[in-house]
Structures are given as structure tokens and as C-alpha cells.
CSV table of C-alpha atoms and ligand atoms in Angstrom, one decimal:
chain,number,residue,atom,x,y,z
A,1316,MET,CA,122.8,-15.9,-16.0
A,1317,ARG,CA,119.3,-15.5,-14.5
A,1318,LEU,CA,116.5,-16.8,-16.7
A,1319,VAL,CA,113.3,-14.8,-17.3
A,1320,GLU,CA,110.7,-17.2,-15.8
A,1321,PRO,CA,107.6,-18.5,-17.5
A,1322,TRP,CA,105.3,-16.3,-15.4
A,1323,GLU,CA,107.4,-13.2,-16.2
A,1324,LEU,CA,107.1,-14.0,-19.9
A,1325,ARG,CA,103.3,-14.5,-19.5
A,1326,ALA,CA,102.9,-11.2,-17.6
A,1327,ALA,CA,105.1,-9.3,-20.1
A,1328,PHE,CA,103.2,-10.9,-23.1
A,1329,ALA,CA,99.8,-9.9,-21.7
A,1330,ARG,CA,101.1,-6.3,-21.3
A,1331,SER,CA,102.7,-6.2,-24.7
A,1332,LEU,CA,99.6,-7.7,-26.4
A,1333,SER,CA,97.4,-5.2,-24.6
A,1334,ASP,CA,99.6,-2.3,-25.7
A,1335,MET,CA,99.5,-3.5,-29.3
A,1336,TYR,CA,95.8,-4.0,-29.3
A,1337,GLY,CA,95.2,-0.5,-27.7
A,1338,THR,CA,97.2,1.1,-30.5
A,1339,GLU,CA,95.3,-0.7,-33.2
A,1340,VAL,CA,91.8,-0.8,-31.7
A,1341,PRO,CA,91.0,2.6,-30.0
A,1342,ALA,CA,87.6,1.4,-28.6
A,1343,TYR,CA,89.6,-1.2,-26.5
A,1344,THR,CA,91.4,1.7,-24.8
A,1345,THR,CA,88.0,3.3,-23.9
A,1346,LEU,CA,86.9,-0.1,-22.6
A,1347,LEU,CA,90.1,-0.3,-20.4
A,1348,ASP,CA,89.5,3.3,-19.1
A,1349,VAL,CA,85.9,2.5,-18.2
A,1350,ALA,CA,86.8,-0.8,-16.6
A,1351,HIS,CA,89.4,1.0,-14.4
A,1352,GLU,CA,86.8,3.6,-13.4
A,1353,VAL,CA,84.3,0.9,-12.5
A,1354,ASN,CA,86.8,-1.2,-10.5
A,1355,ARG,CA,88.0,1.9,-8.6
A,1356,ASP,CA,84.4,2.9,-7.7
A,1357,VAL,CA,83.5,-0.7,-6.6
A,1358,LEU,CA,86.6,-0.9,-4.5
A,1359,ALA,CA,85.8,2.5,-2.9
A,1360,ALA,CA,82.2,1.4,-2.2
A,1361,ARG,CA,82.8,-2.2,-1.0
A,1362,GLY,CA,86.3,-2.2,0.4
A,1363,ALA,CA,88.0,-5.5,1.1
A,1364,ASP,CA,84.8,-7.3,0.0
A,1365,ALA,CA,85.5,-6.2,-3.6
A,1366,GLU,CA,88.7,-8.3,-3.5
A,1367,ARG,CA,87.0,-11.5,-2.3
A,1368,LEU,CA,87.5,-13.1,-5.8
A,1369,GLY,CA,91.0,-11.8,-6.4
A,1370,SER,CA,93.2,-8.9,-5.4
A,1371,ILE,CA,92.7,-5.6,-7.1
A,1372,ASP,CA,96.2,-5.9,-8.6
A,1373,ARG,CA,95.3,-9.3,-10.2
A,1374,VAL,CA,92.0,-8.0,-11.4
A,1375,THR,CA,93.5,-4.9,-12.9
A,1376,ALA,CA,96.1,-6.8,-14.8
A,1377,GLU,CA,93.7,-9.6,-15.7
A,1378,ARG,CA,93.0,-10.2,-19.4
A,1379,HIS,CA,91.9,-13.0,-21.7
A,1380,GLY,CA,92.5,-13.1,-25.4
A,1381,ALA,CA,90.9,-15.1,-28.2
A,1382,ILE,CA,92.6,-16.5,-31.3
A,1383,ARG,CA,91.5,-18.7,-34.1
A,1384,LEU,CA,93.8,-21.1,-35.9
A,1385,GLY,CA,93.5,-23.2,-39.0
A,1386,THR,CA,95.2,-26.6,-38.4
A,1387,PRO,CA,96.3,-29.1,-35.8
A,1388,ARG,CA,99.9,-28.2,-36.6
A,1389,GLU,CA,99.3,-24.5,-35.8
A,1390,MET,CA,97.6,-25.6,-32.5
A,1391,ALA,CA,100.6,-27.7,-31.5
A,1392,GLN,CA,102.8,-24.7,-32.3
A,1393,VAL,CA,100.8,-22.3,-30.2
A,1394,ALA,CA,100.7,-24.8,-27.4
A,1395,SER,CA,104.5,-24.6,-27.3
A,1396,ILE,CA,104.5,-20.8,-27.4
A,1397,PHE,CA,102.0,-20.6,-24.5
A,1398,GLY,CA,103.8,-23.5,-22.8
A,1399,ALA,CA,106.8,-21.3,-22.6
A,1400,MET,CA,104.7,-18.8,-20.7
A,1401,GLY,CA,103.4,-21.4,-18.2
A,1402,MET,CA,100.0,-21.7,-19.9
A,1403,HIS,CA,98.5,-25.1,-20.3
A,1404,PRO,CA,95.5,-26.4,-22.3
A,1405,VAL,CA,92.3,-26.7,-20.1
A,1406,GLY,CA,88.9,-27.8,-21.2
A,1407,PHE,CA,87.2,-28.7,-24.5
A,1408,TYR,CA,84.5,-26.5,-26.1
A,1409,ASP,CA,82.5,-27.5,-29.2
A,1410,LEU,CA,81.2,-24.3,-30.7
A,1411,ARG,CA,79.8,-26.2,-33.7
A,1412,GLU,CA,77.1,-27.5,-31.4
A,1413,ALA,CA,76.7,-24.5,-29.1
A,1414,ALA,CA,76.1,-22.0,-31.9
A,1415,THR,CA,73.1,-21.7,-34.1
A,1416,SER,CA,75.0,-19.9,-36.8
A,1417,ALA,CA,77.9,-21.5,-38.7
A,1418,VAL,CA,80.8,-21.6,-36.2
A,1419,PRO,CA,82.9,-24.5,-37.5
A,1420,VAL,CA,85.5,-24.6,-34.7
A,1421,VAL,CA,86.4,-26.5,-31.6
A,1422,SER,CA,88.4,-24.9,-28.8
A,1423,THR,CA,90.4,-25.1,-25.6
A,1424,ALA,CA,91.8,-22.4,-23.3
A,1425,PHE,CA,95.5,-22.0,-22.4
A,1426,ARG,CA,96.0,-20.7,-18.9
A,1427,PRO,CA,98.1,-21.1,-15.8
A,1428,ILE,CA,96.8,-23.9,-13.6
A,1429,ALA,CA,98.5,-23.6,-10.2
A,1430,ALA,CA,97.0,-21.2,-7.7
A,1431,ASP,CA,100.3,-19.3,-7.1
A,1432,GLU,CA,100.8,-19.0,-10.9
A,1433,LEU,CA,97.2,-17.7,-11.3
A,1434,ALA,CA,97.9,-15.1,-8.6
A,1435,ARG,CA,101.1,-13.9,-10.3
A,1436,ASN,CA,99.3,-13.4,-13.6
A,1437,PRO,CA,96.1,-15.2,-14.7
A,1438,PHE,CA,96.4,-14.5,-18.5
A,1439,ARG,CA,94.4,-17.0,-20.6
A,1440,VAL,CA,93.7,-17.4,-24.3
A,1441,PHE,CA,90.6,-19.0,-25.7
A,1442,THR,CA,92.0,-20.8,-28.7
A,1443,SER,CA,89.9,-22.3,-31.5
A,1444,VAL,CA,90.8,-24.5,-34.5
A,1445,LEU,CA,88.9,-24.7,-37.7
A,1446,THR,CA,87.2,-28.0,-38.7
A,1447,PRO,CA,87.4,-28.3,-42.5
A,1448,ALA,CA,86.5,-32.0,-42.3
A,1449,ASP,CA,83.0,-31.2,-41.0
A,1450,ARG,CA,80.7,-31.8,-43.9
A,1451,ARG,CA,77.9,-29.8,-42.4
A,1452,PHE,CA,79.9,-26.7,-43.3
A,1453,PHE,CA,82.4,-27.7,-46.0
A,1454,SER,CA,82.0,-29.6,-49.2
A,1455,PRO,CA,84.8,-32.1,-50.0
A,1456,ASP,CA,86.0,-29.8,-52.8
A,1457,LEU,CA,86.1,-26.7,-50.6
A,1458,ALA,CA,87.7,-28.6,-47.7
A,1459,ARG,CA,90.4,-29.8,-50.0
A,1460,ARG,CA,91.3,-26.3,-51.2
A,1461,LEU,CA,91.1,-25.0,-47.6
A,1462,ASP,CA,93.4,-27.6,-46.3
A,1463,ALA,CA,95.9,-26.9,-49.1
A,1464,PHE,CA,95.7,-23.1,-48.4
A,1465,LEU,CA,96.3,-23.7,-44.7
A,1466,ALA,CA,99.1,-26.2,-45.2
A,1467,ASP,CA,101.0,-23.6,-47.2
A,1468,ARG,CA,100.9,-20.7,-44.7
A,1469,GLU,CA,103.3,-20.0,-41.9
A,1470,VAL,CA,101.6,-18.3,-39.0
A,1471,PHE,CA,104.4,-18.6,-36.4
A,1472,ALA,CA,108.0,-17.7,-37.4
A,1473,PRO,CA,110.5,-20.6,-37.1
A,1474,GLU,CA,112.6,-18.4,-34.8
A,1475,LEU,CA,109.6,-17.9,-32.4
A,1476,LEU,CA,109.1,-21.6,-32.3
A,1477,GLU,CA,112.7,-22.3,-31.6
A,1478,LEU,CA,112.8,-19.8,-28.7
A,1479,ALA,CA,109.5,-21.3,-27.4
A,1480,ALA,CA,111.0,-24.8,-27.4
A,1481,ARG,CA,114.2,-23.5,-25.7
A,1482,ALA,CA,112.1,-21.7,-23.0
A,1483,GLU,CA,110.1,-24.8,-22.3
A,1484,ALA,CA,113.2,-27.0,-22.1
A,1485,ASP,CA,115.2,-24.7,-19.9
A,1486,GLY,CA,112.4,-23.2,-17.8
A,1487,GLY,CA,112.9,-19.7,-19.1
A,1488,LEU,CA,115.0,-17.5,-21.4
A,1489,VAL,CA,117.9,-15.2,-20.9
A,1490,ARG,CA,116.9,-11.5,-21.1
A,1491,ALA,CA,117.9,-10.9,-24.7
A,1492,ASP,CA,116.1,-14.0,-25.9
A,1493,ALA,CA,113.1,-13.2,-23.8
A,1494,ASP,CA,112.8,-9.8,-25.4
A,1495,ARG,CA,113.0,-11.3,-28.9
A,1496,PHE,CA,110.5,-14.0,-28.0
A,1497,LEU,CA,108.0,-11.4,-26.7
A,1498,ALA,CA,108.4,-9.2,-29.8
A,1499,LEU,CA,107.9,-12.2,-32.2
A,1500,ALA,CA,105.0,-13.6,-30.2
A,1501,THR,CA,103.2,-10.2,-30.2
A,1502,ALA,CA,103.8,-9.7,-33.9
A,1503,ALA,CA,102.3,-13.1,-34.6
A,1504,PHE,CA,98.9,-11.8,-33.3
A,1505,GLU,CA,98.9,-8.4,-35.1
A,1506,LEU,CA,96.5,-7.8,-37.9
A,1507,SER,CA,98.4,-8.4,-41.2
A,1508,ARG,CA,98.6,-5.7,-43.9
A,1509,GLU,CA,99.0,-8.3,-46.6
A,1510,PRO,CA,96.2,-7.9,-49.2
A,1511,VAL,CA,93.3,-10.4,-48.8
A,1512,ASP,CA,92.4,-12.5,-51.8
A,1513,ARG,CA,88.8,-11.2,-52.3
A,1514,ALA,CA,87.4,-14.2,-54.2
A,1515,TRP,CA,88.7,-16.7,-51.7
A,1516,TYR,CA,87.6,-14.7,-48.7
A,1517,ASP,CA,84.1,-14.2,-50.1
A,1518,GLU,CA,83.8,-17.9,-51.0
A,1519,LEU,CA,84.6,-18.9,-47.4
A,1520,GLU,CA,82.4,-16.2,-46.0
A,1521,ARG,CA,79.4,-17.6,-47.7
A,1522,VAL,CA,79.9,-20.7,-45.7
A,1523,SER,CA,80.9,-19.1,-42.5
A,1524,ALA,CA,82.3,-15.7,-41.5
A,1525,VAL,CA,84.5,-17.5,-38.9
A,1526,ALA,CA,85.9,-19.8,-41.6
A,1527,ALA,CA,86.8,-16.7,-43.7
A,1528,ASP,CA,88.4,-15.0,-40.7
A,1529,ILE,CA,90.6,-18.0,-40.1
A,1530,GLY,CA,91.2,-19.6,-43.5
A,1531,GLY,CA,90.7,-16.6,-45.8
A,1532,VAL,CA,94.1,-15.0,-44.8
A,1533,ARG,CA,97.7,-16.1,-44.4
A,1534,SER,CA,98.1,-15.1,-40.8
A,1535,THR,CA,96.2,-15.1,-37.5
A,1536,HIS,CA,95.3,-12.2,-35.1
A,1537,VAL,CA,94.0,-11.7,-31.6
A,1538,ASN,CA,90.3,-11.0,-32.1
A,1539,HIS,CA,89.6,-9.6,-28.7
A,1540,LEU,CA,91.3,-8.9,-25.4
A,1541,THR,CA,89.0,-8.9,-22.4
A,1542,PRO,CA,89.6,-7.0,-19.2
A,1543,ARG,CA,87.9,-8.1,-16.0
A,1544,VAL,CA,85.5,-5.8,-14.2
A,1545,LEU,CA,83.9,-5.9,-10.8
A,1546,ASP,CA,80.5,-4.6,-11.9
A,1547,ILE,CA,79.6,-5.5,-15.5
A,1548,ASP,CA,76.1,-3.9,-15.4
A,1549,ASP,CA,77.6,-0.6,-14.4
A,1550,LEU,CA,80.3,-0.9,-17.1
A,1551,TYR,CA,77.6,-1.7,-19.7
A,1552,ALA,CA,75.7,1.4,-18.9
A,1553,ARG,CA,78.8,3.6,-18.9
A,1554,MET,CA,80.0,2.3,-22.3
A,1555,GLN,CA,76.6,3.1,-23.8
A,1556,ASP,CA,76.8,6.6,-22.2
A,1557,ARG,CA,80.1,7.1,-24.1
A,1558,GLY,CA,78.3,6.3,-27.3
A,1559,ILE,CA,79.7,2.8,-27.9
A,1560,THR,CA,77.1,0.3,-29.1
A,1561,MET,CA,77.1,-2.8,-27.0
A,1562,ILE,CA,75.5,-6.2,-28.0
A,1563,ASP,CA,72.0,-6.6,-26.5
A,1564,ASP,CA,72.8,-9.0,-23.7
A,1565,ILE,CA,75.2,-9.7,-20.8
A,1566,GLN,CA,75.8,-13.4,-21.3
A,1567,GLY,CA,75.7,-15.8,-18.4
A,1568,PRO,CA,73.9,-15.6,-15.0
A,1569,PRO,CA,71.6,-12.5,-14.4
A,1570,ARG,CA,72.5,-9.8,-11.9
A,1571,TRP,CA,71.1,-10.8,-8.6
A,1572,GLU,CA,71.6,-10.5,-4.8
A,1573,GLY,CA,73.2,-13.9,-4.3
A,1574,PRO,CA,76.8,-15.0,-4.9
A,1575,ASP,CA,78.4,-14.3,-8.3
A,1576,VAL,CA,79.1,-17.6,-10.0
A,1577,LEU,CA,81.0,-18.6,-13.1
A,1578,LEU,CA,81.2,-15.8,-15.7
A,1579,ARG,CA,79.2,-12.9,-17.1
A,1580,GLN,CA,80.4,-11.4,-20.4
A,1581,THR,CA,79.3,-8.7,-22.8
A,1582,SER,CA,81.0,-7.1,-25.9
A,1583,PHE,CA,80.9,-4.2,-28.3
A,1584,ARG,CA,80.4,-5.1,-31.9
A,1585,ALA,CA,83.4,-5.6,-34.2
A,1586,LEU,CA,84.4,-2.3,-35.8
A,1587,ALA,CA,84.8,-1.9,-39.6
A,1588,GLU,CA,88.6,-1.6,-40.1
A,1589,PRO,CA,90.2,-0.7,-43.5
A,1590,ARG,CA,91.9,-3.7,-45.2
A,1591,ALA,CA,93.6,-4.2,-48.5
A,1592,PHE,CA,92.0,-6.6,-51.0
A,1593,ARG,CA,93.4,-8.2,-54.1
A,1594,GLY,CA,90.8,-8.6,-56.9
A,1595,PRO,CA,90.7,-11.3,-59.6
A,1596,ASP,CA,92.5,-8.9,-61.9
A,1597,GLY,CA,95.3,-8.5,-59.4
A,1598,ALA,CA,94.4,-4.9,-58.6
A,1599,VAL,CA,94.6,-3.9,-54.9
A,1600,THR,CA,91.8,-1.9,-53.4
A,1601,THR,CA,90.8,-0.8,-49.9
A,1602,ASP,CA,87.6,-2.1,-48.2
A,1603,THR,CA,86.7,-2.9,-44.6
A,1604,LEU,CA,86.5,-6.0,-42.5
A,1605,ARG,CA,84.9,-6.5,-39.1
A,1606,VAL,CA,87.2,-9.0,-37.3
A,1607,ARG,CA,88.2,-7.4,-34.0
A,1608,PHE,CA,85.9,-6.5,-31.2
A,1609,GLY,CA,85.9,-5.7,-27.5
A,1610,GLU,CA,84.6,-7.9,-24.7
A,1611,VAL,CA,84.5,-7.5,-20.9
A,1612,GLU,CA,83.8,-10.0,-18.2
A,1613,ALA,CA,83.0,-10.4,-14.5
A,1614,ARG,CA,84.0,-13.6,-12.8
A,1615,GLY,CA,82.4,-15.5,-10.0
A,1616,ILE,CA,82.8,-18.7,-8.0
A,1617,ALA,CA,83.7,-21.9,-9.8
A,1618,LEU,CA,80.8,-24.4,-9.6
A,1619,THR,CA,81.2,-28.2,-9.0
A,1620,ARG,CA,79.7,-30.6,-11.5
A,1621,ALA,CA,76.5,-30.6,-9.4
A,1622,GLY,CA,76.4,-26.8,-9.4
A,1623,ARG,CA,77.1,-26.7,-13.1
A,1624,ALA,CA,74.2,-29.0,-13.8
A,1625,ILE,CA,71.9,-26.6,-12.1
A,1626,TYR,CA,73.4,-23.7,-14.0
A,1627,ASP,CA,73.0,-25.5,-17.4
A,1628,ALA,CA,69.4,-26.4,-16.7
A,1629,ALA,CA,68.7,-22.8,-15.5
A,1630,ILE,CA,70.3,-21.2,-18.6
A,1631,ALA,CA,68.3,-23.5,-20.9
A,1632,GLU,CA,65.1,-22.6,-19.0
A,1633,VAL,CA,65.9,-18.9,-19.2
A,1634,ARG,CA,66.4,-19.2,-22.9
A,1635,THR,CA,63.0,-20.7,-23.5
A,1636,ALA,CA,61.2,-18.5,-21.0
A,1637,THR,CA,62.7,-15.2,-22.3
A,1638,ALA,CA,62.5,-15.8,-26.0
A,1639,GLY,CA,61.1,-12.6,-27.6
A,1640,LEU,CA,61.4,-10.6,-24.4
A,1641,GLY,CA,63.5,-7.4,-24.2
A,1642,ALA,CA,66.8,-7.4,-22.3
A,1643,ALA,CA,65.4,-5.8,-19.1
A,1644,GLN,CA,62.4,-8.1,-18.9
A,1645,GLY,CA,64.6,-11.1,-19.8
A,1646,GLN,CA,66.9,-10.3,-16.8
A,1647,HIS,CA,63.8,-10.2,-14.5
A,1648,VAL,CA,62.7,-13.6,-15.6
A,1649,ALA,CA,66.2,-15.0,-15.3
A,1650,ARG,CA,66.5,-13.5,-11.8
A,1651,GLU,CA,63.3,-15.4,-10.7
A,1652,ILE,CA,64.8,-18.7,-12.0
A,1653,TRP,CA,68.0,-18.0,-10.1
A,1654,ARG,CA,66.2,-17.3,-6.9
A,1655,ARG,CA,64.4,-20.6,-7.2
A,1656,ASP,CA,67.4,-22.7,-8.1
A,1657,PHE,CA,70.5,-21.2,-6.6
A,1658,PRO,CA,71.5,-20.8,-2.9
A,1659,ALA,CA,71.5,-17.1,-2.0
A,1660,THR,CA,74.6,-17.4,0.2
A,1661,GLU,CA,78.2,-18.6,-0.2
A,1662,HIS,CA,77.6,-20.7,2.9
A,1663,GLU,CA,74.9,-22.7,1.3
A,1664,LEU,CA,76.8,-23.0,-2.0
A,1665,ALA,CA,79.7,-24.6,0.0
A,1666,GLU,CA,77.5,-26.7,2.3
A,1667,ARG,CA,75.5,-28.2,-0.6
A,1668,ARG,CA,78.8,-28.7,-2.5
A,1669,LEU,CA,77.7,-26.7,-5.4
A,1670,GLY,CA,80.7,-24.4,-5.5
A,1671,TYR,CA,84.4,-24.9,-4.9
A,1672,PHE,CA,86.1,-23.4,-1.9
A,1673,THR,CA,89.6,-23.6,-0.3
A,1674,TYR,CA,89.8,-23.9,3.5
A,1675,ARG,CA,92.2,-22.4,6.0
A,1676,ALA,CA,92.5,-22.3,9.8
A,1677,VAL,CA,91.9,-19.0,11.5
A,1678,ALA,CA,92.0,-19.0,15.3
A,1679,GLY,CA,91.3,-22.7,15.5
A,1680,ARG,CA,88.3,-22.4,13.2
A,1681,VAL,CA,87.9,-23.4,9.5
A,1682,VAL,CA,87.3,-20.6,7.1
A,1683,ALA,CA,86.2,-21.2,3.5
A,1684,ASP,CA,87.3,-18.9,0.7
A,1685,PRO,CA,85.7,-19.2,-2.8
A,1686,ILE,CA,87.7,-20.4,-5.8
A,1687,VAL,CA,87.3,-18.1,-8.7
A,1688,TYR,CA,86.1,-19.5,-12.1
A,1689,GLU,CA,89.1,-19.4,-14.4
A,1690,ASP,CA,87.5,-21.0,-17.5
A,1691,PHE,CA,84.9,-20.2,-20.2
A,1692,LEU,CA,81.3,-21.2,-21.0
A,1693,PRO,CA,80.3,-22.8,-24.3
A,1694,MET,CA,77.0,-21.0,-24.5
A,1695,SER,CA,78.5,-17.6,-23.8
A,1696,ALA,CA,81.4,-18.2,-26.2
A,1697,ALA,CA,78.9,-19.1,-28.9
A,1698,GLY,CA,76.9,-16.0,-28.1
A,1699,ILE,CA,80.0,-13.8,-28.3
A,1700,PHE,CA,81.0,-15.5,-31.7
A,1701,GLN,CA,77.5,-15.0,-33.1
A,1702,SER,CA,76.8,-11.5,-32.0
A,1703,ASN,CA,79.9,-10.5,-34.0
A,1704,LEU,CA,79.2,-12.3,-37.2
A,1705,THR,CA,78.2,-10.3,-40.3
A,1706,ALA,CA,76.1,-13.2,-41.6
A,1707,ASP,CA,74.9,-16.5,-40.3
A,1708,GLY,CA,76.6,-18.6,-43.0
A,1709,SER,CA,75.2,-22.0,-43.8
A,1710,LYS,CA,75.1,-25.3,-42.0
A,1711,ASP,CA,73.7,-28.4,-43.7
A,1712,VAL,CA,72.2,-30.3,-40.8
A,1713,THR,CA,71.4,-33.3,-43.0
A,1714,GLN,CA,75.2,-34.1,-43.1
A,1715,GLU,CA,76.9,-36.1,-40.4
A,1716,GLY,CA,79.3,-33.9,-38.3
A,1717,VAL,CA,82.8,-35.1,-37.6
A,1718,ALA,CA,83.2,-36.3,-34.0
A,1719,LEU,CA,85.9,-34.3,-32.2
A,1720,ASP,CA,86.4,-34.4,-28.4
A,1721,ALA,CA,88.8,-33.7,-25.6
A,1722,ASP,CA,90.9,-36.7,-26.5
A,1723,TRP,CA,91.2,-35.4,-30.0
A,1724,MET,CA,92.3,-32.0,-28.8
A,1725,ALA,CA,94.9,-33.5,-26.4
A,1726,GLY,CA,96.4,-35.4,-29.4
A,1727,VAL,CA,96.4,-32.2,-31.4
A,1728,VAL,CA,98.3,-30.1,-28.8
A,1729,GLY,CA,100.4,-33.1,-27.9
A,1730,ARG,CA,99.9,-32.5,-24.2
A,1731,THR,CA,97.7,-33.3,-21.2
A,1732,LEU,CA,94.4,-31.5,-21.7
A,1733,HIS,CA,93.3,-30.6,-18.1
A,1734,ASP,CA,89.8,-31.0,-17.0
A,1735,PRO,CA,88.7,-27.8,-15.3
A,1736,PHE,CA,86.6,-29.6,-12.6
A,1737,ASP,CA,89.5,-31.8,-11.7
A,1738,LEU,CA,91.8,-28.7,-11.2
A,1739,TYR,CA,89.3,-27.0,-8.9
A,1740,ALA,CA,88.6,-30.2,-7.0
A,1741,ALA,CA,92.3,-30.9,-6.5
A,1742,GLN,CA,92.9,-27.4,-5.2
A,1743,SER,CA,89.9,-27.6,-2.8
A,1744,GLU,CA,90.9,-31.1,-1.5
A,1745,ALA,CA,94.6,-30.1,-1.0
A,1746,SER,CA,93.5,-27.2,1.2
A,1747,ALA,CA,91.0,-29.3,3.1
A,1748,ALA,CA,93.7,-31.9,3.8
A,1749,GLN,CA,96.1,-29.1,5.0
A,1750,VAL,CA,93.5,-27.5,7.3
A,1751,CYS,CA,92.7,-30.9,8.8
A,1752,ALA,CA,96.4,-31.4,9.5
A,1753,ASP,CA,96.7,-27.9,11.0
A,1754,LEU,CA,93.8,-28.3,13.3
A,1755,ASP,CA,94.1,-32.0,13.9
A,1756,LEU,CA,90.6,-32.7,12.5
A,1757,ASP,CA,89.3,-35.8,10.9
A,1758,PRO,CA,88.8,-34.9,7.1
A,1759,ALA,CA,85.6,-36.9,7.1
A,1760,THR,CA,84.0,-34.5,9.6
A,1761,LEU,CA,85.1,-31.3,7.8
A,1762,SER,CA,82.2,-29.1,7.0
A,1763,PRO,CA,82.6,-25.8,5.3
A,1764,ILE,CA,81.5,-24.0,8.5
A,1765,GLY,CA,83.5,-20.9,7.7
A,1766,ALA,CA,81.7,-20.0,4.5
A,1767,ARG,CA,79.8,-16.8,4.7
A,1768,ARG,CA,76.2,-16.5,5.4
B,889,OOG,C1,86.2,-16.7,-29.0
B,889,OOG,C2,84.9,-16.5,-28.4
B,889,OOG,C3,84.9,-17.1,-27.0
B,889,OOG,C4,84.8,-16.1,-24.7
B,889,OOG,O1,85.1,-15.2,-23.9
B,889,OOG,O2,83.8,-16.8,-24.4
B,889,OOG,C5,85.5,-16.2,-25.9
B,889,OOG,C6,86.4,-16.1,-30.4
B,889,OOG,O3,85.6,-15.2,-30.7
B,889,OOG,O4,87.3,-16.5,-31.1
B,889,OOG,O5,86.5,-15.5,-26.1
B,890,NI,NI1,86.3,-13.8,-24.9
């Protein structure tokens, strides 16, 4: 019998999660409508050029989700569930350092890694895990109770994990099992209706709203699902016209006339949603929590390590230079810094080896196509986390933080943790080798002559 393949599971899961989220979070549906309008208008205005960083079919279906888990065990479990969908852990993000508020998590992203898999469906999930051992946030006593609470909960049903293991071993699932797997996987990320223990939630929230969101309840949930848009400034304006309050900034590079690089993101604030709470006397009451929000993003060209170093320095300079300025004036200052530091053409990005490109032969000539950035940015991620917190929480900087790194994360998920730069470089080099073979060129002499001016 034919197996439903990993990419089909991934595409179906992205759709099913999007349908669920749309039913539960109405503002998300508005965001999708507006994103579609913007993409349609950009396509009409710019034609084929609008598809330079991905076909309109890919961009229309494209989403990233974000989830937050409590323990290494839950991380290993989700790695298997995403593994069944052909999504692999890529990159390590330390939000404890990137955020000024108390965000006691470290993260990776699960995503497809091969170019053909990305083209089929690029669904990715930013996945964070709580760090109770970090004394800057948690006292030994609170950490002990938090660990015990988390050890006792079951976020992923045994049947879901069993199907995930089977899918990974066999390279897919028969139709009936695939349907069951998708239903269970979607349900695992719905918001639970189980009453929240008020005292426990509040105690954690005093330390960190993120800690309460993760460790204050017995389940997990997707906290945003992000569509991709071709003009994020236009989307921002249209959302505000519809009366949806957006956060102040678009994170990442400013809007400018040069090539789009990396990632620009913005979001609307988490909405107050009714939730059941259990008080110390056992009585259940209704109150609200703000744990699900909406985000949108525009993607640009992946930068090499050299390009990224320029980006990181520019972003740091922008932050200092624009402190206290309004959003519009801030964008103006940022644009000036970009004009000074970044090449204004794809051609120069390629020639200076600041961006990643693939190469192909067209009529005996080498043509360079940009590689789209498939990952996340720690500063933007921290910004998105922070803009949606109800309170800053507390961080005792006199305490020593616990050292966690990419190797730690690889051990936790029990798999290779891919380095994003290595993935882009390998893709670029493979295409360069191919075009040299096709045109009988010496690879040492290959220059990205085809990149656009
Ligand atoms: C994840 C925030 C990071 C992004 O797009 O940078 C993220 C979270 O809020 O759990 O999704
Ligand atoms: Ni996000």
C-alpha cells in the first residue's frame, strides 16, 4: 500500500494547524486575508520579480509556527513528531541572552533542509524549551517544584509518539494511520480547556510570563502561526486600517531600495482569551489569558557569515542610534546605516560573498539565483517574545547562568543539529560544482557574474 510521505504529512499538518488556529483565533484569519491581498497586489505590480525568492504557491502556503516546551524529554518527543514530517532541527538560539525581559528558554527550529523539500512545503516551527536550572530566573526551591510538575505531565499522547516512530522508521504512514497521526498532532497544539491552577500560574508569572505559559499548565499550544508576505510595510498599514493594533516596530532590516536580506517580522499583540482557573478553594472561575498572538514576516536573501557579521553590527548600531526615536524616524536612521554598510545590488552581495546564491547555466552563461533565508534571528525572536509579555518578570543578574549551547540541544533532541550557514553553503557549492561541470569551467575561476545589477 502507498505510504503518505513525510512532505505530504508536513503540508497536511501545516494546513490542519492553520485551520485549527483560524477557528480559535479570529484575528489570525484577518491576518491571512490581508496577507493574501498584499501578495496578490505585489504579484500584479511586480510580475515574475515578485517570485524571485520563492514561487507564489510556496509563499501562499508558507507558515511558521512557534511552540514552547518544558523538558528535554518533551523536546525529544517533538523532534520525533516533526522528524516524521521531514523536519529537522536547525540552529541554536539563546533567548535568555537576547531578551532584556525574563525569557528563560533556549530554542531551535525544525524545518525541511533539502531545497526540493523546501519547495514542496517549507513549514517550520520555532521550538523553545524552558531552563529551570538557570538560577538567574528560578530559585532552587521553585526549580524543584517546576521540574516535578513538568515531569508529571503528558503533552504528547503515547499513540501519537508511536505513530511518529513508525512514520520515521518506514518513511511514511498508510492513509488511515496518517489521518490519525495528523489529528493527534493537531490536537496536541490546541489550547487546553483544563482549568489552570491560579496560585501556581501566578507564582511562575511573577518570575516570567513565559515560564508561566510553559510550566503553569499541563499541556502545550501553538502560540502563533506566521504567514509570509511580499510587502510587510503595506501589510502593517492595512492591518492598522482594519483596527488591529500592531506592535510598534517591524523587526529586522529597514525597508530600503537594496536587496531584501534575512527576515523582517512584526506582530499584533496577544488577545485576551477566556480561560478557566481553579482557585485555592477548588472553585473554578473564568478569567482571561494573553498567550496567543499573530505574527507576519517577509523573507530575504540568506547572508554568509561575513554578511551576517555586517548585519549584526548594523542592528546593534541602529539600536543605539534610534533609542528614544519614534518608529518612522527610527526607520530613517536605520536606512542610512544600511546604505552605508550593505551593497545595493544582488550582484555586489554575490561578488563580495555576503549573500548565498545558487548557480545555473543559461545559454552558456552562469546565472546566480538568491537563496532565501529559511531560519530565524535571535534579536527579532526576543523582540517578538518581549512585545507580547504582560510583565517583564525578574532576572537576578548576580547569579551565574547555566551554560547551554548547540551541543546541549543536539543531545536533547538526540539528532544532528544542523548549522544554518553550513546548509546554505553546501547548497551553493553543490550548484557551483554542477554549473562548472555543465559549462566545463574551472571552479576556481567561477565568479557570480550572473547576479543582478
Ligand atoms: C517564539 C518567538 C520566536 C520568531 O518568529 O522569531 C519566533 C515564541 O514566541 O515562542 O517565532
Ligand atoms: Ni515567529
